[in-house]
CSV table of C-alpha atoms and ligand atoms in Angstrom, one decimal:
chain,number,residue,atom,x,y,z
A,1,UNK,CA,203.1,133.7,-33.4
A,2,UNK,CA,201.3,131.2,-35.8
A,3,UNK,CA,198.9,133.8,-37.9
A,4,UNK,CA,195.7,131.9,-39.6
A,5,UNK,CA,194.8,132.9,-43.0
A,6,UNK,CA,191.8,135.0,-43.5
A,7,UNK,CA,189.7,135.8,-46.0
A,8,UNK,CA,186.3,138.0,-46.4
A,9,UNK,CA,183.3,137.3,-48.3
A,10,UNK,CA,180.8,140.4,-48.9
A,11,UNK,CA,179.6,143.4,-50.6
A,12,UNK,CA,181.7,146.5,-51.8
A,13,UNK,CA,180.0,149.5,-52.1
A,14,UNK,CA,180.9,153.5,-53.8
A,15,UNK,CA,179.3,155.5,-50.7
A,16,UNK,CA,178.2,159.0,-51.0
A,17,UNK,CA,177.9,160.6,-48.1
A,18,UNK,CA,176.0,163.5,-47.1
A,19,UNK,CA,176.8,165.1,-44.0
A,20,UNK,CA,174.2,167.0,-42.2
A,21,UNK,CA,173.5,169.0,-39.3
A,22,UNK,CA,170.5,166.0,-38.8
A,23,UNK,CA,168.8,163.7,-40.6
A,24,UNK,CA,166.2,165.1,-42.8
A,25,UNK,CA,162.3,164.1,-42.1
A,26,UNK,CA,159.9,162.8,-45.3
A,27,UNK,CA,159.2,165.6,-47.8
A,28,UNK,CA,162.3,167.6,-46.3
A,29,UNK,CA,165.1,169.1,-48.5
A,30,UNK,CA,168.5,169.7,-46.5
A,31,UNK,CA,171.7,171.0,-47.0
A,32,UNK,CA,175.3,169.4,-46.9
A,33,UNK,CA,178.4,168.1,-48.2
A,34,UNK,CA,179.0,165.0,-50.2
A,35,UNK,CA,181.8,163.0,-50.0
A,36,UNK,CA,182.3,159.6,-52.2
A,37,UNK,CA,184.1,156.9,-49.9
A,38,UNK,CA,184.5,153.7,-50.6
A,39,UNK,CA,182.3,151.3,-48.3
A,40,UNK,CA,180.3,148.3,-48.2
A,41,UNK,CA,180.3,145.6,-45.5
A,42,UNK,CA,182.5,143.3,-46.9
A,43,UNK,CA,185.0,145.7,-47.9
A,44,UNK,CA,184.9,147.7,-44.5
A,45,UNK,CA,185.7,144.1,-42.9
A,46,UNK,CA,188.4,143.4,-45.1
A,47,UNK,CA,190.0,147.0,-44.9
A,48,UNK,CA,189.5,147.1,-40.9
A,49,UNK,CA,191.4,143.8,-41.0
A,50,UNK,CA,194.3,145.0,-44.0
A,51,UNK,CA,194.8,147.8,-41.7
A,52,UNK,CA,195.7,146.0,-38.7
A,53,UNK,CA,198.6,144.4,-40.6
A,54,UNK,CA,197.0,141.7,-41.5
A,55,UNK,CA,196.9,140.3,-45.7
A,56,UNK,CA,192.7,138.8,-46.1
A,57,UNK,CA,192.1,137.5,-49.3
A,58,UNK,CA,188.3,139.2,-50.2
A,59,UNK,CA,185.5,137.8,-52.2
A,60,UNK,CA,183.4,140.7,-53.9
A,61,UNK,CA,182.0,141.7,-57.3
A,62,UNK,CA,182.5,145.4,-58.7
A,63,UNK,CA,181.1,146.4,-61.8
A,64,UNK,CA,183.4,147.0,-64.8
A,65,UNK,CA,182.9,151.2,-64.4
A,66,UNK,CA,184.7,154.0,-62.9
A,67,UNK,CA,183.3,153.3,-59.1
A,68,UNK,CA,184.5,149.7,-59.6
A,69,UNK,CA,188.2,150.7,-60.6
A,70,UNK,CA,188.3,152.9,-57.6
A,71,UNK,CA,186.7,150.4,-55.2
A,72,UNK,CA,189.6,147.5,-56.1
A,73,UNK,CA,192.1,150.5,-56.1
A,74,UNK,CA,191.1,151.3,-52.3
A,75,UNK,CA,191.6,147.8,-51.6
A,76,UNK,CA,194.9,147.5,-52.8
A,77,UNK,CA,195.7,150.2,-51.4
A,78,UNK,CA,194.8,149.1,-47.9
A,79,UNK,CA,196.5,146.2,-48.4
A,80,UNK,CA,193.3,143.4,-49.2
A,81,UNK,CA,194.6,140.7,-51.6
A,82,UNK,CA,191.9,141.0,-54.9
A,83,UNK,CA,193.1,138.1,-56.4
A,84,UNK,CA,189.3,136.6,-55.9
A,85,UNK,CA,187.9,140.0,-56.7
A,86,UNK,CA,185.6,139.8,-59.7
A,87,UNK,CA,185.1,142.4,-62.3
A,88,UNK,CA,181.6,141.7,-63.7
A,89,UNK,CA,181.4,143.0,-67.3
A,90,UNK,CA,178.5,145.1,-68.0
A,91,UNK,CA,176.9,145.1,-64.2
A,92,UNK,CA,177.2,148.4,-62.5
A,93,UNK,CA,179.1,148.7,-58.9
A,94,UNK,CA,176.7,148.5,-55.6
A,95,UNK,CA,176.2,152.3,-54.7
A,96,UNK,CA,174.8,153.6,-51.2
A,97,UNK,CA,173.8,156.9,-50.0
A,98,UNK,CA,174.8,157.7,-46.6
A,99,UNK,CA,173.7,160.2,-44.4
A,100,UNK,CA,175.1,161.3,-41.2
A,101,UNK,CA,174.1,164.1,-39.1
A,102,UNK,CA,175.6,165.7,-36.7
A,103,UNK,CA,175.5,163.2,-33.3
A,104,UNK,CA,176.9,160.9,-35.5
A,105,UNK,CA,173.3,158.9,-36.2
A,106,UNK,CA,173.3,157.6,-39.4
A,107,UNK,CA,170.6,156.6,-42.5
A,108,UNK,CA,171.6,154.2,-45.4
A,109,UNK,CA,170.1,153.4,-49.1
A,110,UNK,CA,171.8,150.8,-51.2
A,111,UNK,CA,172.2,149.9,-54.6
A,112,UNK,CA,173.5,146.6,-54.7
A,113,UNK,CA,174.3,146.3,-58.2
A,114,UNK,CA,176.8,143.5,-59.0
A,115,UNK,CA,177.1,142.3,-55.6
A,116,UNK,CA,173.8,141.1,-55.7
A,117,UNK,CA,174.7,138.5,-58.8
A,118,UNK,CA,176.7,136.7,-56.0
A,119,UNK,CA,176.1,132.6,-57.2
A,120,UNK,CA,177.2,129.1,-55.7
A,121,UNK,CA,179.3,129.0,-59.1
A,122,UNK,CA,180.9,132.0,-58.4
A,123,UNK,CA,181.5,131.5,-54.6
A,124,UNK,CA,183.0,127.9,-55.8
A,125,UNK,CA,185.3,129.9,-57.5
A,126,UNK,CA,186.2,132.2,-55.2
A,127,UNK,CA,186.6,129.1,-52.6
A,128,UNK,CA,190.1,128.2,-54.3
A,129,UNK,CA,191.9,131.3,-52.6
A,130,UNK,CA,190.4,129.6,-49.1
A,131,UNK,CA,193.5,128.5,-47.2
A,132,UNK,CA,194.1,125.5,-44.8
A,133,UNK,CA,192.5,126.2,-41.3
A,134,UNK,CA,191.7,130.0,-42.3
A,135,UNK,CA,189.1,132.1,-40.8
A,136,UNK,CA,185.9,132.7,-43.3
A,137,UNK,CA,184.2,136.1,-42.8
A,138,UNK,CA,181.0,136.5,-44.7
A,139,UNK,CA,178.0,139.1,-44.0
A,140,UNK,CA,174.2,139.0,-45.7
A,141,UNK,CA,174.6,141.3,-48.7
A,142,UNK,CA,175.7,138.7,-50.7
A,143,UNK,CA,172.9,136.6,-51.8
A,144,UNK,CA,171.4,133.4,-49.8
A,145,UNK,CA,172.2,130.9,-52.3
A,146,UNK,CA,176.0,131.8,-52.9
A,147,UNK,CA,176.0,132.1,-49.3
A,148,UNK,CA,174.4,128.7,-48.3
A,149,UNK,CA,177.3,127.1,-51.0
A,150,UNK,CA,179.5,128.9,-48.9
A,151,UNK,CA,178.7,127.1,-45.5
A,152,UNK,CA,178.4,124.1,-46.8
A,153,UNK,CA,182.5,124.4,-47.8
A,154,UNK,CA,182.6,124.3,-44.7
A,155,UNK,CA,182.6,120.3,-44.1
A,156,UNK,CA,185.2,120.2,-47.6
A,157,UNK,CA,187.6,123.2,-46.4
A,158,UNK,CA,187.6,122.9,-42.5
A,159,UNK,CA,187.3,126.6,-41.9
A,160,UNK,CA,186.3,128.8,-39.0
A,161,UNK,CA,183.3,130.4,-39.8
A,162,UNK,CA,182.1,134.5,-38.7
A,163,UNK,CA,179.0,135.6,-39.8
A,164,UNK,CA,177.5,138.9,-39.7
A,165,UNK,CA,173.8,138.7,-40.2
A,166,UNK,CA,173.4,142.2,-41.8
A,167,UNK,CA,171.4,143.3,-43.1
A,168,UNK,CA,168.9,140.4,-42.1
A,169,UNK,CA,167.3,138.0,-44.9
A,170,UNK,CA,164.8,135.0,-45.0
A,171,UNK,CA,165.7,132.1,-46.0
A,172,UNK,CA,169.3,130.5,-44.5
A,173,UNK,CA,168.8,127.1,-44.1
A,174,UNK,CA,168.7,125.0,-40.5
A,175,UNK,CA,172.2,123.3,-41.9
A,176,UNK,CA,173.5,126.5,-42.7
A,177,UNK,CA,172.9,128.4,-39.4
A,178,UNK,CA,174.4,125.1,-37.6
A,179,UNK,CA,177.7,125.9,-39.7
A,180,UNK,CA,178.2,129.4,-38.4
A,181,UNK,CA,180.8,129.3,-35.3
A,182,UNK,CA,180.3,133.1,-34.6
A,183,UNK,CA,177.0,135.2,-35.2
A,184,UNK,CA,177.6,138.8,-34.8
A,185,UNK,CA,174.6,140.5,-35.4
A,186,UNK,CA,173.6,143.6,-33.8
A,187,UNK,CA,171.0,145.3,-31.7
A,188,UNK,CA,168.5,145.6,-35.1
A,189,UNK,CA,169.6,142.3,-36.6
A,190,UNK,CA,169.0,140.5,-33.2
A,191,UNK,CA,165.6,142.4,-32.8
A,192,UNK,CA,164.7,141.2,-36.5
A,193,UNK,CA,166.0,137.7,-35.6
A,194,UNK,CA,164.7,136.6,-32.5
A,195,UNK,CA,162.3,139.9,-31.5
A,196,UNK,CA,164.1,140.5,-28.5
A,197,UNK,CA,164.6,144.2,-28.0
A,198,UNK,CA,168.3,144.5,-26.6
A,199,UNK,CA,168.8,147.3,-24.6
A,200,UNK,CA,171.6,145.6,-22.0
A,201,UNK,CA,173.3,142.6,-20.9
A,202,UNK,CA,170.3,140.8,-19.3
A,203,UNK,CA,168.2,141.5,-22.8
A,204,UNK,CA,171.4,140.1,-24.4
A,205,UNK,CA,171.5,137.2,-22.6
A,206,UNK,CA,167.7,136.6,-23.3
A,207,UNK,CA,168.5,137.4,-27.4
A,208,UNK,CA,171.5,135.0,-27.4
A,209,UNK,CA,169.8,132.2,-26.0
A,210,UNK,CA,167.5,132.4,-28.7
A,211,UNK,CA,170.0,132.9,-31.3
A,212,UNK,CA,172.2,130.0,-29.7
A,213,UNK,CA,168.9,127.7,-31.0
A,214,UNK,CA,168.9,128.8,-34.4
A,215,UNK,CA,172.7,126.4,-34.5
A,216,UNK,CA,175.7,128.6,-34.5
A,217,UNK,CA,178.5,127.8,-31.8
A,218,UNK,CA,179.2,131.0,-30.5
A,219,UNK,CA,177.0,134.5,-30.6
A,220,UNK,CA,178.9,137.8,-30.2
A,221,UNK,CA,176.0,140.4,-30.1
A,222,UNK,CA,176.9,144.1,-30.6
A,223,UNK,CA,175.0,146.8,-28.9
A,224,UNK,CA,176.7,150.0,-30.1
A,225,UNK,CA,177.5,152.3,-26.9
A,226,UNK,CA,176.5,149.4,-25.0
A,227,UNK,CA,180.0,147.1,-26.0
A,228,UNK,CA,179.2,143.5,-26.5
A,229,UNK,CA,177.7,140.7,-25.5
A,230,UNK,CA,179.3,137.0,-26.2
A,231,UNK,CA,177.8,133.6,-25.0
A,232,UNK,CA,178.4,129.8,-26.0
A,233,UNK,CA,177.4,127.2,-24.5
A,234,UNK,CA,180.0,127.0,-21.5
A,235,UNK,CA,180.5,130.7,-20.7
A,236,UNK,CA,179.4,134.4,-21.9
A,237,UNK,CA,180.3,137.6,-20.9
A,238,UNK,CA,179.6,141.0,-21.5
A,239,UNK,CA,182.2,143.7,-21.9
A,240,UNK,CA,181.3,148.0,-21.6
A,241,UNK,CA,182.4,150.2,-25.0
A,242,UNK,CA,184.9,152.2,-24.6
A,243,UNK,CA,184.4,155.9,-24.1
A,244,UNK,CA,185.2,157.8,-26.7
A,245,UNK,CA,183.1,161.3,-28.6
A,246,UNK,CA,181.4,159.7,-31.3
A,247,UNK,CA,182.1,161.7,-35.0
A,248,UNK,CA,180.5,158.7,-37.1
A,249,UNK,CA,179.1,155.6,-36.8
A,250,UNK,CA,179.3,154.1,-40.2
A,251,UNK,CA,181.0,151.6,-40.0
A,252,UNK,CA,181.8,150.5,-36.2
A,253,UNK,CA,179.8,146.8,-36.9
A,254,UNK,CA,182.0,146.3,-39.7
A,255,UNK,CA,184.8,147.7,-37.7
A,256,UNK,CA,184.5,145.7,-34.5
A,257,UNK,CA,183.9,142.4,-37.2
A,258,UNK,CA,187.0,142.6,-39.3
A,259,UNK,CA,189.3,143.6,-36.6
A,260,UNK,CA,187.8,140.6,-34.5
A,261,UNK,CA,188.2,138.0,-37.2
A,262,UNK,CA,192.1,139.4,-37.5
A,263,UNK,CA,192.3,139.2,-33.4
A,264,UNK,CA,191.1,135.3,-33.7
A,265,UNK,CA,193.6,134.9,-37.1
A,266,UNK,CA,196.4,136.0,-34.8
A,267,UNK,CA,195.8,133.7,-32.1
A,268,UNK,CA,194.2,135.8,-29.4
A,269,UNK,CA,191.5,134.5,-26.9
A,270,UNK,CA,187.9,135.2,-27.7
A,271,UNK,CA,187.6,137.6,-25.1
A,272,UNK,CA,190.8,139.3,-25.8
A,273,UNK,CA,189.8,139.4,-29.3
A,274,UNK,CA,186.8,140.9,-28.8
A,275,UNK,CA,188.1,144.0,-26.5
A,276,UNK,CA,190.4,144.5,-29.1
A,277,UNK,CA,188.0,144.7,-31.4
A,278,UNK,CA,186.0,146.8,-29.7
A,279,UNK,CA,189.3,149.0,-29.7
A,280,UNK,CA,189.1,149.0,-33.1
A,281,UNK,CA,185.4,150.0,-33.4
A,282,UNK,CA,185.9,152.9,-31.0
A,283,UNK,CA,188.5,154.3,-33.2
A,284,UNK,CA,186.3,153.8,-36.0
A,285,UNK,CA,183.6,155.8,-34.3
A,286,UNK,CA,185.6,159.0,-33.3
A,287,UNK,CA,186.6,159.8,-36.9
A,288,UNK,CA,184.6,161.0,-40.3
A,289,UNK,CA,184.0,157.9,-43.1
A,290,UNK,CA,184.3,154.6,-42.8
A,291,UNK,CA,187.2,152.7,-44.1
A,292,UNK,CA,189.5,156.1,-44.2
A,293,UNK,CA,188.7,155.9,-40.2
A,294,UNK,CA,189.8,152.0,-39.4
A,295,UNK,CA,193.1,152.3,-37.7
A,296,UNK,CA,196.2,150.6,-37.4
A,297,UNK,CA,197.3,148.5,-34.9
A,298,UNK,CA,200.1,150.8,-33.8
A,299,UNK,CA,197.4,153.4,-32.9
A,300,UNK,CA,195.3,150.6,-31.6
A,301,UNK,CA,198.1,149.8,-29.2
A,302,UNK,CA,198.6,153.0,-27.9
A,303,UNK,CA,194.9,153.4,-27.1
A,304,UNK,CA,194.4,150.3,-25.2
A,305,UNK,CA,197.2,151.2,-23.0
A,306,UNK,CA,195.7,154.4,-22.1
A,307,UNK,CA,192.6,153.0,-21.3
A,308,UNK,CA,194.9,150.3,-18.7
A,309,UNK,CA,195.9,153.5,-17.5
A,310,UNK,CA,192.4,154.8,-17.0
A,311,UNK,CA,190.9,151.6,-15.6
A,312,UNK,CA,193.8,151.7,-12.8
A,313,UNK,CA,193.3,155.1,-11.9
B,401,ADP,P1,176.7,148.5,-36.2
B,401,ADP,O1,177.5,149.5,-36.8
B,401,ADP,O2,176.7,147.2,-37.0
B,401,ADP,O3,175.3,148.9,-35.9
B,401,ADP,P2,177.2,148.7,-33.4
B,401,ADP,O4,176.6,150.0,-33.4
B,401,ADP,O5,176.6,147.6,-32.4
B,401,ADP,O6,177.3,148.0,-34.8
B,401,ADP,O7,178.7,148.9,-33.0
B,401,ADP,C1,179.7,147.8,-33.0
B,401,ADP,C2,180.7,148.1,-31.9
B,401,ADP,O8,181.3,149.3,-32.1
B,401,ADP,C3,180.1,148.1,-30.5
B,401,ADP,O9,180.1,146.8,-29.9
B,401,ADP,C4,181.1,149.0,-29.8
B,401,ADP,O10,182.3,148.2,-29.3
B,401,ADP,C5,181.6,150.0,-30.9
B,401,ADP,N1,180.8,151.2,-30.8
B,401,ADP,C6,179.7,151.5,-31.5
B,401,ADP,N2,179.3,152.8,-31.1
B,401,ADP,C7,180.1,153.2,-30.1
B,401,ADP,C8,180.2,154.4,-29.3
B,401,ADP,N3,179.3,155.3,-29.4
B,401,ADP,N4,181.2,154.5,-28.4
B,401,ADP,C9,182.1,153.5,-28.3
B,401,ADP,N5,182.1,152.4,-29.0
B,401,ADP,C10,181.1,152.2,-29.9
């Protein structure tokens, strides 16, 4: 099997998480337990996709302190190549408080620190470890104007392009929009985007029309316990998530992103690539933390032939 390189572009993050028997109201002082994981977006995308066997090169910037030497030491670890990582000197490392409470609901507040110094200089840099015919991965953290240079490599490089509109930002250009081939945004993102409210496949359908005239080839809307919903302009689909008791949330977008991308990288049909990938995020789901919970594509296996079983019974 002919594998496509890959390679992520996004935001790492140091997350500390609270757990919580719920989420607190305004003025209200809870109790729980703190964990510090490593997250981010980008990161979660590239480590979803490292742990699926695959080797992504990632673009991200960590700060030169301890959270940053334990962020690039998570991603080697999971097998990302940091060879385009930068260190910034003297910027601090995106942080994020996370919250989950017990149904697994989750509320976020980020730092971004030196992801957020993200420029078209830097990005041309970064562009060197961009492979023949690879498959470019890049979500919203990182700034408009080192993303916009990004697209435009497009027409230079001759990559496939996956872009995960989160969290939602003015200002992408017409030309840059018309470059994405897949915009995966979900049920908030799509709301912010077009103001359609999805709540099913028919509300999909309405959203992706919308977000089909904003340029991109192909959208691939998520819609948590819903599944997905993808649409082009010869065919969509939409496909149920798969059941599973839901532990935590964080991190099934970026899940369900980074597994897809590595799907697509190994050859696999859109539609393939997207149950897998929604294999991937219901894995992600049923376990604490984000990237600690992205699984392998052993344990992947073995799940999707239990559901085959289920579906036939
Ligand atoms: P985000 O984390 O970006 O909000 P979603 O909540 O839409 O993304 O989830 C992404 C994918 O993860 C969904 O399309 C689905 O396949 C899977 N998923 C999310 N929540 C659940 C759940 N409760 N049960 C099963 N799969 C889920």
């Amino acid at each position: 099997m002919t594998m496509r390189p890959l390679m992520f572009f996004g935001t790492t993050n140091l997350d500390l998480c609270f757990n919580v028997d719920r989420l607190p109201t305004p003025g209200e002082t809870l109790i729980g337990t703190l964990a510090r994981n490593p997250g981010g977006k980008g990161a979660n995308q590239a480590v979803a996709a490292a742990r699926l066997g695959l080797q992504p090169y990632f673009y991200t910037r960590l700060g030169d302190d301890e959270a940053g030497r334990q962020l690039f030491l998570s991603l080697t670890k999971a097998g990302v190549r940091t060879d385009a990582v930068e260190i910034c000197q003297g910027e601090p490392s995106g942080s994020a408080m996370v919250m989950v409470g017990d149904d697994g609901a989750n509320m976020i507040v980020i730092d971004p620190g030196a992801n957020l110094n993200a420029t078209a200089l830097t990005i041309d840099r970064a562009a060197a470890f961009i492979e023949p015919h690879a498959i470019v991965v890049a979500e919203m953290g990182i700034p408009v104007a080192a993303l916009e240079r990004l697209f435009e490599l497009k027409a230079e490089k001759n990559f496939e392009l996956i872009f995960n509109p989160a969290p939602v930002r003015p200002g992408l250009s017409a030309k840059a929009w018309a470059s994405i081939d897949y915009l995966t945004p979900n049920q908030s993102e799509t709301f912010e985007l077009t103001g359609v409210e999805v709540l099913d496949f028919d509300s999909a359908a309405n959203a992706a029309e919308k977000l089909l005239k904003f340029g991109p080839r192909a959208v691939l809307i998520t819609l948590g316990a819903g599944g997905a919903y993808y649409c082009d302009e010869s065919r969509s689909f939409g496909l149920p998530a798969f059941p599973v008791k839901v532990v935590d949330t964080t991190g099934a977008g970026d899940a369900f992103n980074g597994a897809f991308a590595a799907f697509l990288s190994q050859g696999r049909a859109v539609r393939d690539a997207v149950r897998g990938a929604m294999a991937v995020a219901a894995l992600c789901v049923s376990r604490r933390g984000a990237q600690d919970s992205m699984p392998t594509a052993e344990t992947v296996d073995v799940f999707l032939n239990q559901q085959t079983v289920l579906e036939l019974e």
